[in-house]
Coordinates of C-alpha atoms and ligand atoms in Angstrom, one line a residue:
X1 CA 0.0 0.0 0.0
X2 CA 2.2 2.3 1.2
X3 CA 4.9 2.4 -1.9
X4 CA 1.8 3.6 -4.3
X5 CA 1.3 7.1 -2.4
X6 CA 4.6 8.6 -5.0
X7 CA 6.4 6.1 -7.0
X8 CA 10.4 6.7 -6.1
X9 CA 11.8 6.1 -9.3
X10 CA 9.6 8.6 -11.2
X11 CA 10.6 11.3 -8.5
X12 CA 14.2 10.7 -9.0
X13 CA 13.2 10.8 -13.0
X14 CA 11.6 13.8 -12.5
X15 CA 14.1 15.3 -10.4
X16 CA 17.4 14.3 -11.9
X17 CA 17.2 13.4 -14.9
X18 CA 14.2 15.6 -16.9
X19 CA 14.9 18.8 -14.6
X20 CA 18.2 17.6 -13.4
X21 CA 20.5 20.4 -11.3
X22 CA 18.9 23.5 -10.4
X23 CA 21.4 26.0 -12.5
X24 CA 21.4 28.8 -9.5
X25 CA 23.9 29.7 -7.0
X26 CA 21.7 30.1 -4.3
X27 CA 20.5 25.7 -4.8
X28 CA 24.5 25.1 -5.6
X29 CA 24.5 23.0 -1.6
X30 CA 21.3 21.2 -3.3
X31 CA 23.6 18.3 -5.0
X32 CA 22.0 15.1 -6.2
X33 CA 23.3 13.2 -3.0
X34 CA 21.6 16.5 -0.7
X35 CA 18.6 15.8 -2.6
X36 CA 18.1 12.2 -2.6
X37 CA 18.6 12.6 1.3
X38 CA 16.0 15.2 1.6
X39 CA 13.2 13.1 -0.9
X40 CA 14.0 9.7 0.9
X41 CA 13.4 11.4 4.4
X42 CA 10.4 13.1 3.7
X43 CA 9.1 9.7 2.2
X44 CA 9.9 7.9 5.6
X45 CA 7.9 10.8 7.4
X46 CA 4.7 10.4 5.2
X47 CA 5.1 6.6 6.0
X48 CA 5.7 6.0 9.1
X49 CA 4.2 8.9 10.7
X50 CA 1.5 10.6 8.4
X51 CA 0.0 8.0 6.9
X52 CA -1.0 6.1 10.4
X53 CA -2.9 9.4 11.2
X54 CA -5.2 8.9 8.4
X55 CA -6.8 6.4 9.7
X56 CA -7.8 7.6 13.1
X57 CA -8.3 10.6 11.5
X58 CA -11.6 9.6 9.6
X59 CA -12.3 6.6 12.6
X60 CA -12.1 9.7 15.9
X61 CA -12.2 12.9 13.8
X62 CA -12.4 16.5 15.3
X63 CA -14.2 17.2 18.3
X64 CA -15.6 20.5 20.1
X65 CA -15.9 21.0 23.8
X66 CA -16.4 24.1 24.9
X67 CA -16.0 26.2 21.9
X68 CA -12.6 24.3 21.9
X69 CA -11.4 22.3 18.8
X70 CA -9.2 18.9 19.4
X71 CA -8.0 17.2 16.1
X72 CA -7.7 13.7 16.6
X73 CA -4.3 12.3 19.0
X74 CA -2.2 11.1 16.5
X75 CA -2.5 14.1 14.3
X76 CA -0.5 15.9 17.4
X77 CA 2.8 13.7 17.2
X78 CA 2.7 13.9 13.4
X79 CA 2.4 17.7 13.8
X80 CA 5.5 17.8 15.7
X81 CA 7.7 15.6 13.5
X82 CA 6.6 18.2 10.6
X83 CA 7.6 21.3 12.6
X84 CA 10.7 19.5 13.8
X85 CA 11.6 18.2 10.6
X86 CA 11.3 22.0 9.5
X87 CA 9.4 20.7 7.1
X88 CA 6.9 23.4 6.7
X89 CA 9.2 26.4 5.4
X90 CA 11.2 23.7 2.8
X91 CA 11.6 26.3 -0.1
X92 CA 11.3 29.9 1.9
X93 CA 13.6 32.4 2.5
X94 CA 16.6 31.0 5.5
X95 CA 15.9 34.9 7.0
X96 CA 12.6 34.1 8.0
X97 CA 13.2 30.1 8.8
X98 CA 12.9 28.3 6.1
X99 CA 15.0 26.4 4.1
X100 CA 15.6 28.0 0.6
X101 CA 15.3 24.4 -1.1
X102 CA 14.4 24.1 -5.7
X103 CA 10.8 24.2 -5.3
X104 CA 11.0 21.2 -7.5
X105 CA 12.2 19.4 -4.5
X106 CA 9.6 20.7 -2.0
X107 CA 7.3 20.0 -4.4
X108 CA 8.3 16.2 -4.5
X109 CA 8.7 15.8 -0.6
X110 CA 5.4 17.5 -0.2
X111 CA 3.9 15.2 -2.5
X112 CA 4.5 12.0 -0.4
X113 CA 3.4 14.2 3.0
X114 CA -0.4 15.7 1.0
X115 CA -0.5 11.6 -0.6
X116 CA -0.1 10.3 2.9
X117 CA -2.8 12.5 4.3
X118 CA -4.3 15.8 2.8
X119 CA -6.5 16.6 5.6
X120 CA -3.8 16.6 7.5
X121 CA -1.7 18.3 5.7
X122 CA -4.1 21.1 5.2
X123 CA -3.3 22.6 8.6
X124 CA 0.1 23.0 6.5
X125 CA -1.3 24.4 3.7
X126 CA -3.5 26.9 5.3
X127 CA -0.5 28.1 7.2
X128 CA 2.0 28.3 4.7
X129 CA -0.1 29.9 2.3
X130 CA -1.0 32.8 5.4
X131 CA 2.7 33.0 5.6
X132 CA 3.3 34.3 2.3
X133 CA -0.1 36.5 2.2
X134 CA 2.6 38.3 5.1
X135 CA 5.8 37.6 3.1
X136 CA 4.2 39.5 0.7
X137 CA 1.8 42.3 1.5
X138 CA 2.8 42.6 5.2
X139 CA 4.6 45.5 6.6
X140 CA 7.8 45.1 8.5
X141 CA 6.0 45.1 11.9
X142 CA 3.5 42.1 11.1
X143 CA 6.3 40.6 9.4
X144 CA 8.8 40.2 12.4
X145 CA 6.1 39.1 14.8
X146 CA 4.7 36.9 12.3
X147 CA 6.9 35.3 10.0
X148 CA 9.2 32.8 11.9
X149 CA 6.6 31.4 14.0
X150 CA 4.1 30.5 11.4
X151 CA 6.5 29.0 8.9
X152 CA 7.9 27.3 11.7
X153 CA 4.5 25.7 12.4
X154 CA 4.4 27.1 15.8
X155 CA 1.2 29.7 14.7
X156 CA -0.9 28.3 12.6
X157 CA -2.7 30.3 9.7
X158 CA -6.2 30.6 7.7
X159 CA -8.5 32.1 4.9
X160 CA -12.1 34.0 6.2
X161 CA -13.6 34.9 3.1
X162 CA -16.7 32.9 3.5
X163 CA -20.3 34.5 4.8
X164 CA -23.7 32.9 5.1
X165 CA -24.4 35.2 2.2
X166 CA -21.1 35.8 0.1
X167 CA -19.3 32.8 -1.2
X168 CA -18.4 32.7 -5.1
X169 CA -19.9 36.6 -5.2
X170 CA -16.8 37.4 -2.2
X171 CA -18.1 41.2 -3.1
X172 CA -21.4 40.6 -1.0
X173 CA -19.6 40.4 2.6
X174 CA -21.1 42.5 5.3
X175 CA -18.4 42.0 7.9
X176 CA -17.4 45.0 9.1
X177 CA -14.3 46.7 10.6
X178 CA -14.2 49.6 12.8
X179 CA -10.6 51.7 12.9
X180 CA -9.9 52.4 16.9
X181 CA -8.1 55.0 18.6
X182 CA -4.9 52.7 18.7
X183 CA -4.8 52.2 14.7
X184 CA -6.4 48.7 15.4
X185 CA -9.6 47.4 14.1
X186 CA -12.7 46.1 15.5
X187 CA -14.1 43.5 12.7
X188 CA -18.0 42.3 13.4
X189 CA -19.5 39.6 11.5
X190 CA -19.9 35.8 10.8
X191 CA -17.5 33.8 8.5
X192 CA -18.4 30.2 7.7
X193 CA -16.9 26.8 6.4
X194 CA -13.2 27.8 7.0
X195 CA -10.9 25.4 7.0
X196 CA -8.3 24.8 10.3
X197 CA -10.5 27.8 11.5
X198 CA -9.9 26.4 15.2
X199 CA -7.8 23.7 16.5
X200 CA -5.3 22.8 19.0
X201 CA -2.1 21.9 16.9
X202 CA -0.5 25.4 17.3
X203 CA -0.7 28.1 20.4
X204 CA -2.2 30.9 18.0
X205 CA -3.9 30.8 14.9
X206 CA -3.6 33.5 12.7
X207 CA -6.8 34.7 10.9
X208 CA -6.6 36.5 7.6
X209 CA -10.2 37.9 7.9
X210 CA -11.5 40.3 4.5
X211 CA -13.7 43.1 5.8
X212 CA -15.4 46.5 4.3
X213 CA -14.2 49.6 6.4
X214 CA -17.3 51.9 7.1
X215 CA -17.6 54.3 3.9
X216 CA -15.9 52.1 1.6
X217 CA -17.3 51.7 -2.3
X218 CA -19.2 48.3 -2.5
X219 CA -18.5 44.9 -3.9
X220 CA -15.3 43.8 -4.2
X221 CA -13.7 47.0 -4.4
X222 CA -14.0 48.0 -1.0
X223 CA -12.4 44.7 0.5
X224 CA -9.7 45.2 2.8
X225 CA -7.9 42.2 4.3
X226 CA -6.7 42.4 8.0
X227 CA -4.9 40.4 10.3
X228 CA -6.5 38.6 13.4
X229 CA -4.6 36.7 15.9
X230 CA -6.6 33.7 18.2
X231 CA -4.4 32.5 20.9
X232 CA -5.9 29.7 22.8
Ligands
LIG1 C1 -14.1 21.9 2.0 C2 -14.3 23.4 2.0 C3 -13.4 24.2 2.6 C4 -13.5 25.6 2.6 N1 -12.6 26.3 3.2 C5 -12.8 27.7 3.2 C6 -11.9 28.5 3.9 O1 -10.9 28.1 4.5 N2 -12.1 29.8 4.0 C7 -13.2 30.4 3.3 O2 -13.3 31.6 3.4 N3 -14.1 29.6 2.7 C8 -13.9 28.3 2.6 N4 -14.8 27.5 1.9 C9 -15.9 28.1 1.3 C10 -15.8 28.3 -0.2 O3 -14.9 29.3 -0.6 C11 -17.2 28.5 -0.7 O4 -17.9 27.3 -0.6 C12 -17.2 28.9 -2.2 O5 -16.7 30.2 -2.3 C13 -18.6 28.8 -2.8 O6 -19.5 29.6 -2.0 P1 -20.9 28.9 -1.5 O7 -20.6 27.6 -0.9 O8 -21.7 29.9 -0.7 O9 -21.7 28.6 -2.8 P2 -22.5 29.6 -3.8 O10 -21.6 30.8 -4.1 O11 -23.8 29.9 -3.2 O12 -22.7 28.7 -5.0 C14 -23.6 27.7 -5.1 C15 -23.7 27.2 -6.6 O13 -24.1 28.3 -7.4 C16 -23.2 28.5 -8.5 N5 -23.0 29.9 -8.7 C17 -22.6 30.9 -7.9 N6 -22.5 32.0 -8.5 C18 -22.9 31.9 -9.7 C19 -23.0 32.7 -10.9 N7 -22.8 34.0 -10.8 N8 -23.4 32.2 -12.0 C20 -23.6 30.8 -12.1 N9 -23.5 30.0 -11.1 C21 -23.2 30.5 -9.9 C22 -21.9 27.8 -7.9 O14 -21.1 27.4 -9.0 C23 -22.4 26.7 -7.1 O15 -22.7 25.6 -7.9 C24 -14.6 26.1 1.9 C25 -15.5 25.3 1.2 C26 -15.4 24.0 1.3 C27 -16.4 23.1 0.6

């Protein structure tokens, strides 16, 4: 069962011979030998430790106590190995953490991790991709309190785009956010169906939360994005 989640020898086709070396100086450490290291560890990390949780992850599932989410035991162990492993910042910048792998080789580790268990792995994804949304867009404020500790895994990350009454048409949302005295924002409204929205894997969970300010021109226009931290 477990061989057929990536086949090894079309990785290492893919990766060395039709690709073959990354022609950059900043990949020149990422030798064939550094590679087939990095490919053959994440594939004993999706085996031996993600792909148990998939399983008990569809047998025990989530639960909510208490306006508390608990992913399911095993899902805690794995999430450690990841963060450990450094596993979640493979191809980012080394000044905020990551690794500064090809993404061709991230790509091919990550491949065995999402294969052994996507939902899982989503708590990843949802993370990663908040990361960058700060990498990006962020100023240099939300980007040293940020950075580091979600693409180490230690804050986890998520998408609220989602209303009762604006999905595809985004543009509908009535959540609002109120500017404060400080510079902060109060946001009120209701987001739905968001994924990793709550969750006991990290210590604080950082919401990317689209909002109208009062005044603002409607539809999608007058979106503004803002950043909301949950600590548990
Ligand atoms: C597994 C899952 C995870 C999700 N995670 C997140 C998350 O993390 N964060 C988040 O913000 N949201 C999340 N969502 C919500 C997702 O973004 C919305 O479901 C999506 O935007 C669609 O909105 P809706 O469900 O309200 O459907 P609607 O927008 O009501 O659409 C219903 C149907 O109408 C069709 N339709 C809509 N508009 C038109 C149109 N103009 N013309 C023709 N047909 C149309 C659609 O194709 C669809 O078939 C998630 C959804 C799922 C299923």
């Amino acid at each position: 069962m477990t061989q057929v989640i990536s086949d090894r020898r079309d990785v290492d086709f893919v990766l060395h011979e039709q690709i073959g070396q990354v022609d950059h100086e900043s990949f020149a450490e990422f030798n064939k030998k550094t590679i087939d290291l990095i490919i053959s560890e994440a594939r004993n990390l999706a085996i031996k430790e993600i792909l148990p949780t998939f399983k008990q992850g569809d047998e025990q599932g989530c639960t909510l106590e208490n306006g508390k989410v608990t992913v399911p035991e095993s899902f805690t162990r794995a999430w450690r190995l990841l963060c450990e492993g450094e596993w979640p910042a493979m191809c980012d910048d080394p000044a905020v953490g990551g690794q500064g792998m090809p993404r061709t080789v991230g790509s091919a580790a990550l491949e065995y991790m999402v294969g052994a268990n996507s939902a899982f792995m989503l708590y990843y994804g949802m993370t990663h991709g908040a990361a960058k949304l700060v990498e990006a867009f962020g100023d240099d404020t939300q980007k040293s309190v940020y950075l580091k500790k979600m693409f180490s895994g230690e804050w986890g990350g998520t998408m609220l785009l989602t209303e009762p009454e604006a999905g595809s048409d985004v543009g509908a949302l009535t959540t609002t956010a109120q500017k404060n005295a400080d510079g902060t924002y109060t946001l009120s409204g209701s987001k739905i169906f968001i994924s990793a929205g709550e969750h006991d894997l990290c210590e604080n969970i950082i919401h990317p939360v689209l909002a109208r300010i009062p005044g603002a021109p409607p539809g999608t226009k007058g979106i503004s994005l803002f950043l909301v931290p949950c600590s548990r």
